[in-house]
Amino acid sequence: MLAKRSLSSLSPFSPHREKINTLIAFEECMLATGDDGGAVKIWDTRQAKSIFQFKENEDFISELSYVPGKRCILAPSGDGTLSVFSLRKKGLLARSENQEDELLSAVTLKNNRKVVCGSQGGILDIFTWDEFADISDRFPGHPDSIDSIVKITEDIVATASSDGLIRVVNIQPNKLLGVLGEHPDFPVERIRKSRDSKLIGSCSHDQRVKFWNIEDFYAEEEEGELPDLAEDAMASGAGVDAMDNDDDENADEDEWADEDDDGDDDDMDSDDDDDDDDDDDDAMDMDTGASSSHGRLQKSRAQQKQNNGKKKKQQQQASRDAQRFFSGM
């Protein structure tokens, strides 16, 4: 029988005193970890040990984000502050004032000139680099907490929220661009971008990993246009269908909470919406009711057949993209 070994003998890494809540890898051989007690440790895998530690926060470190050009690590915390640690100076570079809300996620934009943090209250707090004492701007609107943020371009982010929606937001000017996808009835815990920047992967408590196509954002941004989120939203997973979103991309903040109710149809079948519109037409024109009903039925069947074919192609493409996503990790 194999002899039992202690945890310390299994790993040469000195442990955190509190549970590890987040981990990132950077610069090929470096790791950073944040724990529930507010400590951040930097590890060198070549030395198999922690090379230094920061302890500036009083509550859990919710996420860590590495800024390559500045060799800094962003650490939003449950104590309501954002800490910025310099790897060059091996110390704290800056720490924000308490925002009176848990900061759960962070990402840099505008060529590292801006830092955007997602909060428990559904507000995007925007900091200017070198002016971390307080926020320079804020963008309310999410009905629930913003648990994860991914940069799509230098101006556009995708946000994962506890209401199950993945939104696409433009930062300064602040504008909701639409809903990329969703995990119905479950919070979106984390989103990440693939190495080739073509997909965003999302995970939730529904035990599914979904993938969403963002490739068109890069090509169409150069042309001054934005992709149709309803057409490009795509998911892959065990029994997961692609999402169809008919919401107005220019909806204001008060409409964010209702984005998933304004025409979304998880099975990509718009027959019900067509029938409702056609019922109104019948009330306006009774003389052509019979012929219109027959025409609508044929149109509905043709539309359903087209949607089913489109959905099958999207799922097949999503499966291929998912394989590329994991092979590139």
Short mmCIF file of C-alpha atoms in Angstrom, two decimals:
data_model
loop_
_atom_site.label_atom_id
_atom_site.label_comp_id
_atom_site.label_asym_id
_atom_site.label_seq_id
_atom_site.Cartn_x
_atom_site.Cartn_y
_atom_site.Cartn_z
CA MET A 1 0.00 0.00 0.00
CA LEU A 2 1.08 3.54 -0.67
CA ALA A 3 2.01 5.45 2.44
CA LYS A 4 -0.17 8.44 3.26
CA ARG A 5 1.55 11.77 2.70
CA SER A 6 0.71 15.13 4.16
CA LEU A 7 -0.48 18.00 1.97
CA SER A 8 2.81 19.81 2.48
CA SER A 9 4.75 16.82 1.17
CA LEU A 10 2.57 16.61 -1.93
CA SER A 11 3.34 20.19 -2.95
CA PRO A 12 6.40 22.35 -2.24
CA PHE A 13 4.30 25.53 -2.51
CA SER A 14 3.68 27.25 0.81
CA PRO A 15 -0.09 27.41 1.29
CA HIS A 16 -2.36 30.38 1.81
CA ARG A 17 -3.80 30.75 5.28
CA GLU A 18 -7.24 31.27 3.76
CA LYS A 19 -9.01 29.54 0.90
CA ILE A 20 -7.78 30.51 -2.57
CA ASN A 21 -10.51 32.35 -4.44
CA THR A 22 -8.80 33.26 -7.73
CA LEU A 23 -5.71 32.32 -9.76
CA ILE A 24 -4.07 33.61 -12.94
CA ALA A 25 -1.01 32.58 -14.96
CA PHE A 26 1.22 35.15 -16.66
CA GLU A 27 4.69 35.56 -18.15
CA GLU A 28 4.96 31.83 -18.91
CA CYS A 29 6.22 30.69 -15.53
CA MET A 30 4.46 32.99 -13.06
CA LEU A 31 1.27 32.56 -11.07
CA ALA A 32 -0.73 34.91 -8.88
CA THR A 33 -3.30 33.78 -6.33
CA GLY A 34 -5.78 35.68 -4.16
CA ASP A 35 -7.50 34.29 -1.10
CA ASP A 36 -10.57 34.88 1.04
CA GLY A 37 -8.55 36.85 3.58
CA GLY A 38 -7.36 39.53 1.13
CA ALA A 39 -3.83 38.18 0.54
CA VAL A 40 -2.20 38.02 -2.90
CA LYS A 41 0.77 35.75 -3.54
CA ILE A 42 3.11 35.70 -6.53
CA TRP A 43 4.62 32.33 -7.45
CA ASP A 44 7.55 31.33 -9.66
CA THR A 45 6.96 27.80 -10.96
CA ARG A 46 10.69 27.40 -11.67
CA GLN A 47 11.45 27.86 -8.00
CA ALA A 48 8.27 26.11 -6.85
CA LYS A 49 7.64 28.68 -4.17
CA SER A 50 5.98 31.98 -3.41
CA ILE A 51 8.45 34.75 -4.15
CA PHE A 52 6.49 37.54 -2.45
CA GLN A 53 3.12 38.35 -0.94
CA PHE A 54 0.83 41.39 -0.67
CA LYS A 55 -1.63 41.88 2.16
CA GLU A 56 -3.45 45.17 1.65
CA ASN A 57 -7.11 44.13 1.60
CA GLU A 58 -9.39 43.21 4.48
CA ASP A 59 -11.79 40.99 2.54
CA PHE A 60 -11.67 38.39 -0.21
CA ILE A 61 -9.82 38.97 -3.48
CA SER A 62 -12.53 38.44 -6.07
CA GLU A 63 -10.37 38.40 -9.20
CA LEU A 64 -6.84 39.07 -10.44
CA SER A 65 -5.99 40.72 -13.76
CA TYR A 66 -2.48 41.09 -15.15
CA VAL A 67 -1.53 44.24 -17.11
CA PRO A 68 1.46 43.21 -19.29
CA GLY A 69 2.62 46.64 -20.46
CA LYS A 70 2.83 47.94 -16.91
CA ARG A 71 3.75 44.68 -15.14
CA CYS A 72 1.01 45.27 -12.63
CA ILE A 73 -1.73 43.13 -11.15
CA LEU A 74 -5.23 44.46 -10.49
CA ALA A 75 -6.96 43.04 -7.44
CA PRO A 76 -10.61 44.02 -6.90
CA SER A 77 -11.80 43.04 -3.45
CA GLY A 78 -14.89 42.39 -1.42
CA ASP A 79 -13.86 45.24 0.88
CA GLY A 80 -14.90 47.70 -1.86
CA THR A 81 -11.41 48.74 -2.98
CA LEU A 82 -9.23 48.13 -6.03
CA SER A 83 -5.57 47.40 -5.30
CA VAL A 84 -2.86 47.76 -7.95
CA PHE A 85 0.35 45.83 -7.27
CA SER A 86 3.61 46.53 -9.10
CA LEU A 87 5.78 43.52 -9.87
CA ARG A 88 8.73 45.80 -10.62
CA LYS A 89 8.55 47.50 -7.23
CA LYS A 90 7.26 44.36 -5.50
CA GLY A 91 4.73 46.42 -3.63
CA LEU A 92 1.47 48.31 -3.67
CA LEU A 93 1.30 50.89 -6.47
CA ALA A 94 -2.13 52.31 -5.64
CA ARG A 95 -5.34 51.54 -3.81
CA SER A 96 -8.71 53.14 -4.42
CA GLU A 97 -11.07 54.55 -1.87
CA ASN A 98 -13.85 52.32 -0.62
CA GLN A 99 -16.59 52.28 -3.26
CA GLU A 100 -19.18 51.13 -0.70
CA ASP A 101 -19.80 48.01 -2.76
CA GLU A 102 -17.98 44.76 -3.42
CA LEU A 103 -15.76 44.91 -6.51
CA LEU A 104 -15.94 41.56 -8.29
CA SER A 105 -14.09 41.92 -11.60
CA ALA A 106 -11.63 44.17 -13.42
CA VAL A 107 -10.20 44.74 -16.90
CA THR A 108 -8.10 47.43 -18.61
CA LEU A 109 -9.29 49.34 -21.70
CA LYS A 110 -8.24 52.27 -23.89
CA ASN A 111 -4.65 50.95 -24.17
CA ASN A 112 -4.36 50.59 -20.39
CA ARG A 113 -5.54 54.14 -19.72
CA LYS A 114 -8.79 52.99 -18.11
CA VAL A 115 -9.69 50.25 -15.63
CA VAL A 116 -13.27 49.00 -15.52
CA CYS A 117 -14.54 47.14 -12.45
CA GLY A 118 -17.80 45.26 -12.06
CA SER A 119 -19.57 45.58 -8.72
CA GLN A 120 -22.05 43.64 -6.63
CA GLY A 121 -24.66 46.34 -7.22
CA GLY A 122 -24.51 46.06 -11.02
CA ILE A 123 -22.47 49.23 -11.61
CA LEU A 124 -19.41 49.48 -13.85
CA ASP A 125 -16.87 51.63 -11.98
CA ILE A 126 -14.36 53.29 -14.32
CA PHE A 127 -10.93 54.37 -13.06
CA THR A 128 -8.26 56.39 -14.86
CA TRP A 129 -4.74 54.98 -14.61
CA ASP A 130 -2.57 56.86 -12.11
CA GLU A 131 -5.74 58.34 -10.59
CA PHE A 132 -6.97 55.38 -8.58
CA ALA A 133 -8.08 57.33 -5.52
CA ASP A 134 -11.63 57.50 -6.86
CA ILE A 135 -13.57 56.60 -9.97
CA SER A 136 -13.61 58.98 -12.94
CA ASP A 137 -16.89 57.62 -14.32
CA ARG A 138 -19.58 55.03 -13.59
CA PHE A 139 -22.11 53.18 -15.70
CA PRO A 140 -25.15 51.78 -13.83
CA GLY A 141 -27.72 49.55 -15.43
CA HIS A 142 -27.08 45.87 -14.74
CA PRO A 143 -29.92 44.58 -12.53
CA ASP A 144 -27.59 42.18 -10.67
CA SER A 145 -23.92 41.77 -9.83
CA ILE A 146 -21.27 41.88 -12.56
CA ASP A 147 -19.23 38.79 -11.76
CA SER A 148 -16.85 38.72 -14.72
CA ILE A 149 -15.65 41.03 -17.49
CA VAL A 150 -13.80 40.28 -20.73
CA LYS A 151 -12.28 42.84 -23.09
CA ILE A 152 -13.42 42.38 -26.69
CA THR A 153 -11.77 45.52 -28.10
CA GLU A 154 -10.17 48.56 -26.47
CA ASP A 155 -13.63 50.14 -26.24
CA ILE A 156 -15.97 47.18 -25.84
CA VAL A 157 -16.38 44.62 -23.06
CA ALA A 158 -18.57 41.61 -22.41
CA THR A 159 -20.04 41.38 -18.92
CA ALA A 160 -21.33 38.30 -17.09
CA SER A 161 -24.11 38.98 -14.62
CA SER A 162 -26.00 37.11 -11.93
CA ASP A 163 -29.22 37.48 -13.92
CA GLY A 164 -27.84 34.95 -16.41
CA LEU A 165 -27.15 37.38 -19.26
CA ILE A 166 -23.91 38.14 -21.09
CA ARG A 167 -24.09 41.74 -22.26
CA VAL A 168 -21.88 43.70 -24.63
CA VAL A 169 -21.12 47.24 -23.49
CA ASN A 170 -19.24 50.14 -25.05
CA ILE A 171 -17.17 52.17 -22.57
CA GLN A 172 -16.88 55.95 -22.97
CA PRO A 173 -19.17 56.68 -24.58
CA ASN A 174 -21.08 54.38 -22.25
CA LYS A 175 -23.69 52.41 -24.14
CA LEU A 176 -25.34 49.01 -23.98
CA LEU A 177 -24.86 47.35 -27.36
CA GLY A 178 -26.97 44.26 -26.75
CA VAL A 179 -27.11 40.79 -25.25
CA LEU A 180 -24.59 38.26 -26.55
CA GLY A 181 -26.05 35.21 -24.82
CA GLU A 182 -27.46 33.74 -21.63
CA HIS A 183 -27.62 30.88 -19.17
CA PRO A 184 -31.37 30.90 -18.38
CA ASP A 185 -32.27 30.88 -14.67
CA PHE A 186 -28.64 30.70 -13.50
CA PRO A 187 -25.95 33.30 -12.79
CA VAL A 188 -23.02 33.46 -15.21
CA GLU A 189 -20.02 32.74 -13.00
CA ARG A 190 -17.16 33.37 -15.41
CA ILE A 191 -16.43 34.33 -19.00
CA ARG A 192 -13.10 34.03 -20.80
CA LYS A 193 -11.83 34.75 -24.30
CA SER A 194 -10.16 32.13 -26.49
CA ARG A 195 -6.56 32.52 -27.57
CA ASP A 196 -7.56 33.38 -31.12
CA SER A 197 -10.08 35.97 -29.82
CA LYS A 198 -12.90 34.42 -31.86
CA LEU A 199 -14.94 33.00 -28.99
CA ILE A 200 -16.02 33.82 -25.49
CA GLY A 201 -16.61 30.83 -23.24
CA SER A 202 -19.08 31.10 -20.37
CA CYS A 203 -19.89 28.81 -17.46
CA SER A 204 -22.72 28.69 -14.95
CA HIS A 205 -24.38 26.48 -12.36
CA ASP A 206 -26.41 24.81 -15.12
CA GLN A 207 -23.41 22.48 -15.66
CA ARG A 208 -22.91 23.74 -19.19
CA VAL A 209 -20.10 25.58 -20.92
CA LYS A 210 -21.27 27.77 -23.79
CA PHE A 211 -19.33 29.48 -26.54
CA TRP A 212 -20.23 32.77 -28.19
CA ASN A 213 -18.87 34.07 -31.48
CA ILE A 214 -17.24 37.53 -31.25
CA GLU A 215 -15.05 37.38 -34.35
CA ASP A 216 -17.13 39.91 -36.27
CA PHE A 217 -16.48 42.62 -33.66
CA TYR A 218 -12.89 43.03 -34.87
CA ALA A 219 -13.59 43.14 -38.60
CA GLU A 220 -16.68 45.33 -38.39
CA GLU A 221 -15.19 47.73 -35.84
CA GLU A 222 -12.62 48.72 -38.48
CA GLU A 223 -15.50 49.57 -40.79
CA GLY A 224 -17.23 51.65 -38.14
CA GLU A 225 -20.06 49.17 -37.74
CA LEU A 226 -21.08 46.70 -35.06
CA PRO A 227 -22.20 43.11 -35.66
CA ASP A 228 -25.80 41.97 -35.30
CA LEU A 229 -25.78 40.28 -31.91
CA ALA A 230 -28.96 38.38 -32.71
CA GLU A 231 -27.25 36.70 -35.67
CA ASP A 232 -23.83 36.15 -34.11
CA ALA A 233 -24.79 34.85 -30.66
CA MET A 234 -23.80 31.20 -30.69
CA ALA A 235 -23.51 28.53 -28.01
CA SER A 236 -22.19 25.00 -27.81
CA GLY A 237 -22.56 22.33 -25.15
CA ALA A 238 -24.51 19.27 -24.16
CA GLY A 239 -27.97 19.98 -25.52
CA VAL A 240 -27.35 23.73 -25.71
CA ASP A 241 -29.06 25.72 -28.46
CA ALA A 242 -27.86 28.97 -29.98
CA MET A 243 -29.63 32.03 -28.64
CA ASP A 244 -31.78 34.35 -30.69
CA ASN A 245 -32.08 37.90 -29.38
CA ASP A 246 -34.40 40.45 -31.01
CA ASP A 247 -33.87 43.23 -28.48
CA ASP A 248 -33.23 46.82 -29.53
CA GLU A 249 -29.47 47.36 -29.40
CA ASN A 250 -29.97 50.96 -28.38
CA ALA A 251 -32.06 50.23 -25.28
CA ASP A 252 -31.31 52.62 -22.41
CA GLU A 253 -30.35 51.72 -18.84
CA ASP A 254 -33.88 51.25 -17.55
CA GLU A 255 -34.50 48.49 -20.10
CA TRP A 256 -31.46 46.37 -19.26
CA ALA A 257 -33.28 44.15 -16.80
CA ASP A 258 -35.87 43.27 -19.45
CA GLU A 259 -33.46 42.47 -22.29
CA ASP A 260 -34.25 38.76 -22.10
CA ASP A 261 -38.02 39.30 -22.21
CA ASP A 262 -38.27 41.54 -25.29
CA GLY A 263 -38.41 38.94 -28.01
CA ASP A 264 -35.82 36.35 -26.94
CA ASP A 265 -36.65 32.79 -27.98
CA ASP A 266 -34.30 30.11 -26.70
CA ASP A 267 -35.19 27.63 -29.44
CA MET A 268 -34.63 30.23 -32.18
CA ASP A 269 -38.25 29.89 -33.35
CA SER A 270 -40.02 33.17 -33.99
CA ASP A 271 -43.36 31.59 -34.96
CA ASP A 272 -45.15 32.86 -31.86
CA ASP A 273 -44.10 36.44 -32.56
CA ASP A 274 -45.19 36.10 -36.18
CA ASP A 275 -48.58 34.73 -35.13
CA ASP A 276 -49.15 37.61 -32.69
CA ASP A 277 -48.37 40.19 -35.36
CA ASP A 278 -50.57 38.40 -37.87
CA ASP A 279 -53.49 38.29 -35.43
CA ASP A 280 -53.38 42.09 -35.31
CA ASP A 281 -53.39 42.18 -39.13
CA ASP A 282 -56.49 39.95 -39.21
CA ALA A 283 -58.38 42.33 -36.95
CA MET A 284 -57.61 45.19 -39.33
CA ASP A 285 -58.52 43.33 -42.54
CA MET A 286 -61.33 40.80 -42.10
CA ASP A 287 -62.02 40.41 -45.84
CA THR A 288 -58.72 38.71 -46.52
CA GLY A 289 -58.66 36.65 -43.32
CA ALA A 290 -58.88 33.18 -44.87
CA SER A 291 -56.27 33.69 -47.57
CA SER A 292 -53.96 35.53 -45.17
CA SER A 293 -54.21 32.69 -42.64
CA HIS A 294 -53.22 30.13 -45.26
CA GLY A 295 -50.36 32.29 -46.44
CA ARG A 296 -49.16 32.83 -42.90
CA LEU A 297 -49.20 29.10 -42.20
CA GLN A 298 -47.04 28.42 -45.23
CA LYS A 299 -44.72 31.25 -44.30
CA SER A 300 -44.50 30.01 -40.72
CA ARG A 301 -43.61 26.49 -41.82
CA ALA A 302 -41.00 27.77 -44.24
CA GLN A 303 -39.54 30.02 -41.55
CA GLN A 304 -39.44 27.14 -39.07
CA LYS A 305 -37.66 24.93 -41.59
CA GLN A 306 -35.16 27.68 -42.30
CA ASN A 307 -34.56 28.29 -38.60
CA ASN A 308 -34.05 24.58 -37.90
CA GLY A 309 -31.50 24.34 -40.70
CA LYS A 310 -29.73 27.46 -39.51
CA LYS A 311 -29.66 26.23 -35.93
CA LYS A 312 -28.17 22.89 -36.97
CA LYS A 313 -25.40 24.63 -38.92
CA GLN A 314 -24.66 26.93 -35.97
CA GLN A 315 -24.42 24.01 -33.56
CA GLN A 316 -22.07 22.15 -35.90
CA GLN A 317 -19.90 25.25 -36.28
CA ALA A 318 -20.01 25.82 -32.52
CA SER A 319 -18.79 22.29 -31.90
CA ARG A 320 -15.84 22.83 -34.24
CA ASP A 321 -15.07 26.19 -32.61
CA ALA A 322 -15.26 24.61 -29.16
CA GLN A 323 -12.70 22.00 -30.16
CA ARG A 324 -10.38 24.74 -31.41
CA PHE A 325 -10.99 26.68 -28.19
CA PHE A 326 -9.81 23.83 -25.96
CA SER A 327 -6.96 22.76 -28.24
CA GLY A 328 -5.58 26.32 -28.07
CA MET A 329 -5.60 26.48 -24.25
#
